[in-house]
Amino acid sequence: MNTRDLVLVSLFAAIIVALGLIPPITLGFIPVPITLQSLGVMLAGVMLGAKRGALAPLLVILLVAIGLPVLSGGRGGLAVFAGPTVGFLIGWVPAAYVTGLFAERFARPTMAALPQTLGFFAAAAIGGVVVLYLFGIGYLAFGAGLGFQKAFLGSMAFIPGDLLKAAVAGLAGRAVMVGYPLLPQRA
C-alpha cells in the first residue's frame, strides 16, 4: 500500500463514521433503527475496489474494538461485539470486499453512463445487501438464537432502504468514476 491508498482507506473509514452521526431512522414496528453506515460500506467498495474498500470498514471495526464511540448512536467498545446485531457489523468487511470485486469487474471506465451506473448499483446490492444480510441474519439466527425464519423475516423490512442506499452508491460511483476514478481495474 502506498500513501494514497492509506489516505483513501482512512477517508472512507471517516465517511462511515460520519454517516453514523446522522440520527438513525426508527420505524415503530421494528426495534432496530435504520442507519446510514451501511451506505458508507457500499461507497467504500464501489469507489475503492475490493482490497482497499474492505480495509475501510475493518479500520472502523478496530476503532469500535478499542472503545471509540464511532457507531450510530455513539456506541463503541467490546460490548458491541456481544450484541445480537454483531453479524451485520462484522459483515461490513466482506460486504465491502464483494462490492468492490463486482464493481471492479462490472463498471469499467469505458462504459456508457447507464450500464456503468447499473454495474455499480448491482455491485452495491450484491455486496452491501446480499452479503451483509448473510452475515447479519446468520448471526441473528444462530449466534443470538433467534431462529432463521424469525431473523430472516425481521430483516426483510430493511431491504427497501438498503436498496435505496445501493442506488445512491451506484450514482455516487458513477460520478466519481467520471470526475476522479479511484477504482482499480481488473483484466
Short mmCIF file of C-alpha atoms in Angstrom, two decimals:
data_model
loop_
_atom_site.label_atom_id
_atom_site.label_comp_id
_atom_site.label_asym_id
_atom_site.label_seq_id
_atom_site.Cartn_x
_atom_site.Cartn_y
_atom_site.Cartn_z
CA MET A 1 0.00 0.00 0.00
CA ASN A 2 1.20 3.46 -0.80
CA THR A 3 0.37 6.76 0.87
CA ARG A 4 -2.57 7.39 -1.46
CA ASP A 5 -4.13 4.04 -0.51
CA LEU A 6 -3.73 4.75 3.21
CA VAL A 7 -5.34 8.16 2.81
CA LEU A 8 -8.26 6.75 0.81
CA VAL A 9 -8.87 3.93 3.31
CA SER A 10 -8.77 6.43 6.18
CA LEU A 11 -11.05 8.83 4.31
CA PHE A 12 -13.69 6.17 3.70
CA ALA A 13 -13.42 4.96 7.30
CA ALA A 14 -14.12 8.57 8.31
CA ILE A 15 -17.08 8.67 5.90
CA ILE A 16 -18.51 5.52 7.52
CA VAL A 17 -18.09 7.11 10.96
CA ALA A 18 -19.60 10.41 9.79
CA LEU A 19 -22.64 8.61 8.39
CA GLY A 20 -23.11 7.17 11.87
CA LEU A 21 -23.52 10.70 13.24
CA ILE A 22 -26.70 11.18 11.23
CA PRO A 23 -29.56 10.31 13.57
CA PRO A 24 -30.94 6.83 12.93
CA ILE A 25 -34.38 6.39 11.46
CA THR A 26 -36.68 4.40 13.71
CA LEU A 27 -39.72 2.59 12.47
CA GLY A 28 -42.44 2.00 15.04
CA PHE A 29 -42.79 -1.70 14.32
CA ILE A 30 -39.04 -2.51 14.34
CA PRO A 31 -36.93 -2.08 17.48
CA VAL A 32 -33.69 -1.74 15.46
CA PRO A 33 -33.05 1.70 13.90
CA ILE A 34 -32.02 2.22 10.28
CA THR A 35 -28.58 3.83 9.99
CA LEU A 36 -26.62 5.14 7.03
CA GLN A 37 -23.33 3.48 7.94
CA SER A 38 -24.00 0.59 5.55
CA LEU A 39 -24.12 3.21 2.77
CA GLY A 40 -20.54 4.10 3.70
CA VAL A 41 -19.57 0.44 3.39
CA MET A 42 -21.15 0.29 -0.08
CA LEU A 43 -19.43 3.53 -1.10
CA ALA A 44 -16.05 2.20 0.05
CA GLY A 45 -16.42 -0.92 -2.06
CA VAL A 46 -17.81 0.88 -5.12
CA MET A 47 -15.20 3.61 -5.16
CA LEU A 48 -12.08 1.92 -3.78
CA GLY A 49 -12.41 -1.62 -5.05
CA ALA A 50 -12.20 -4.89 -3.17
CA LYS A 51 -8.99 -4.69 -1.15
CA ARG A 52 -8.93 -1.01 -0.20
CA GLY A 53 -12.72 -0.98 0.19
CA ALA A 54 -12.61 -3.81 2.74
CA LEU A 55 -9.89 -2.09 4.76
CA ALA A 56 -12.07 0.98 5.46
CA PRO A 57 -14.77 -0.86 7.47
CA LEU A 58 -12.07 -3.01 9.06
CA LEU A 59 -10.48 0.19 10.36
CA VAL A 60 -13.85 1.32 11.74
CA ILE A 61 -14.33 -2.05 13.46
CA LEU A 62 -10.87 -1.70 15.04
CA LEU A 63 -11.84 1.76 16.29
CA VAL A 64 -15.01 0.26 17.79
CA ALA A 65 -12.98 -2.52 19.44
CA ILE A 66 -10.65 -0.07 21.17
CA GLY A 67 -13.65 1.74 22.60
CA LEU A 68 -14.21 4.75 20.39
CA PRO A 69 -17.91 5.66 20.03
CA VAL A 70 -17.94 5.61 16.23
CA LEU A 71 -21.08 3.60 15.60
CA SER A 72 -24.51 5.09 15.19
CA GLY A 73 -25.90 6.28 18.50
CA GLY A 74 -22.40 6.79 19.92
CA ARG A 75 -21.82 3.11 20.53
CA GLY A 76 -18.37 1.57 20.78
CA GLY A 77 -16.30 -0.80 22.86
CA LEU A 78 -16.16 -4.56 23.17
CA ALA A 79 -19.76 -4.75 24.42
CA VAL A 80 -20.91 -4.06 20.85
CA PHE A 81 -19.45 -7.43 19.84
CA ALA A 82 -21.73 -9.20 22.33
CA GLY A 83 -24.93 -7.73 20.85
CA PRO A 84 -27.35 -9.57 18.57
CA THR A 85 -26.53 -7.41 15.52
CA VAL A 86 -22.76 -8.01 15.58
CA GLY A 87 -23.12 -10.14 12.43
CA PHE A 88 -24.04 -7.02 10.48
CA LEU A 89 -21.02 -5.17 11.90
CA ILE A 90 -18.58 -7.99 11.11
CA GLY A 91 -20.27 -8.40 7.72
CA TRP A 92 -19.16 -4.90 6.71
CA VAL A 93 -15.71 -6.20 5.71
CA PRO A 94 -16.81 -8.99 3.33
CA ALA A 95 -19.67 -6.77 2.09
CA ALA A 96 -17.23 -4.02 1.07
CA TYR A 97 -14.87 -6.61 -0.44
CA VAL A 98 -17.57 -8.25 -2.57
CA THR A 99 -18.99 -4.85 -3.56
CA GLY A 100 -15.54 -3.78 -4.69
CA LEU A 101 -14.90 -7.04 -6.50
CA PHE A 102 -18.11 -6.72 -8.51
CA ALA A 103 -17.53 -3.00 -9.13
CA GLU A 104 -14.05 -3.71 -10.50
CA ARG A 105 -15.44 -6.30 -12.89
CA PHE A 106 -18.73 -4.75 -13.99
CA ALA A 107 -18.22 -0.98 -14.01
CA ARG A 108 -15.48 -0.14 -16.48
CA PRO A 109 -14.40 3.45 -17.20
CA THR A 110 -15.08 2.95 -20.91
CA MET A 111 -18.73 2.01 -20.37
CA ALA A 112 -21.64 4.30 -21.16
CA ALA A 113 -23.29 6.10 -18.24
CA LEU A 114 -26.33 3.87 -17.73
CA PRO A 115 -24.60 0.46 -17.87
CA GLN A 116 -21.83 1.74 -15.63
CA THR A 117 -24.30 3.11 -13.06
CA LEU A 118 -26.26 -0.15 -13.17
CA GLY A 119 -23.00 -2.06 -12.68
CA PHE A 120 -22.22 0.00 -9.60
CA PHE A 121 -25.78 -0.49 -8.32
CA ALA A 122 -25.57 -4.26 -8.86
CA ALA A 123 -22.22 -4.38 -7.06
CA ALA A 124 -23.60 -2.43 -4.10
CA ALA A 125 -26.77 -4.54 -3.98
CA ILE A 126 -24.90 -7.85 -4.13
CA GLY A 127 -22.18 -6.91 -1.67
CA GLY A 128 -23.88 -4.35 0.51
CA VAL A 129 -27.23 -6.09 0.79
CA VAL A 130 -26.93 -9.82 -0.01
CA VAL A 131 -23.52 -10.47 1.58
CA LEU A 132 -24.18 -8.18 4.53
CA TYR A 133 -27.51 -9.87 5.21
CA LEU A 134 -25.90 -13.33 5.01
CA PHE A 135 -23.65 -12.38 7.91
CA GLY A 136 -26.26 -10.39 9.83
CA ILE A 137 -29.13 -12.84 9.52
CA GLY A 138 -26.76 -15.76 10.07
CA TYR A 139 -25.62 -14.38 13.40
CA LEU A 140 -29.11 -13.34 14.46
CA ALA A 141 -30.41 -16.83 13.67
CA PHE A 142 -27.63 -18.99 15.08
CA GLY A 143 -25.43 -16.79 17.29
CA ALA A 144 -28.24 -14.91 19.01
CA GLY A 145 -30.56 -17.92 18.91
CA LEU A 146 -33.42 -16.12 17.18
CA GLY A 147 -34.05 -18.85 14.63
CA PHE A 148 -33.59 -18.49 10.91
CA GLN A 149 -37.18 -17.77 9.93
CA LYS A 150 -37.66 -15.08 12.56
CA ALA A 151 -34.29 -13.45 11.79
CA PHE A 152 -34.94 -13.55 8.04
CA LEU A 153 -38.45 -12.14 8.22
CA GLY A 154 -37.42 -9.47 10.72
CA SER A 155 -34.65 -8.29 8.43
CA MET A 156 -36.82 -8.01 5.33
CA ALA A 157 -38.22 -4.65 6.49
CA PHE A 158 -34.77 -3.14 5.90
CA ILE A 159 -34.39 -4.31 2.27
CA PRO A 160 -36.14 -1.32 0.58
CA GLY A 161 -33.96 1.17 2.46
CA ASP A 162 -30.81 -0.78 1.69
CA LEU A 163 -31.69 -0.97 -2.00
CA LEU A 164 -32.13 2.81 -1.92
CA LYS A 165 -28.66 3.08 -0.36
CA ALA A 166 -27.32 0.83 -3.16
CA ALA A 167 -28.86 3.18 -5.73
CA VAL A 168 -27.17 6.17 -4.07
CA ALA A 169 -23.87 4.26 -4.05
CA GLY A 170 -24.33 3.44 -7.75
CA LEU A 171 -24.92 7.08 -8.65
CA ALA A 172 -22.00 8.24 -6.49
CA GLY A 173 -19.74 5.59 -8.02
CA ARG A 174 -20.60 6.85 -11.49
CA ALA A 175 -19.97 10.47 -10.52
CA VAL A 176 -16.57 9.66 -9.05
CA MET A 177 -15.62 7.45 -11.99
CA VAL A 178 -16.29 10.35 -14.36
CA GLY A 179 -14.54 13.01 -12.30
CA TYR A 180 -11.74 11.22 -10.45
CA PRO A 181 -11.51 7.47 -11.00
CA LEU A 182 -10.31 5.64 -7.89
CA LEU A 183 -11.37 2.12 -8.77
CA PRO A 184 -8.57 -0.28 -9.70
CA GLN A 185 -9.19 -2.05 -12.98
CA ARG A 186 -9.12 -5.79 -13.48
CA ALA A 187 -8.31 -7.58 -16.69
#
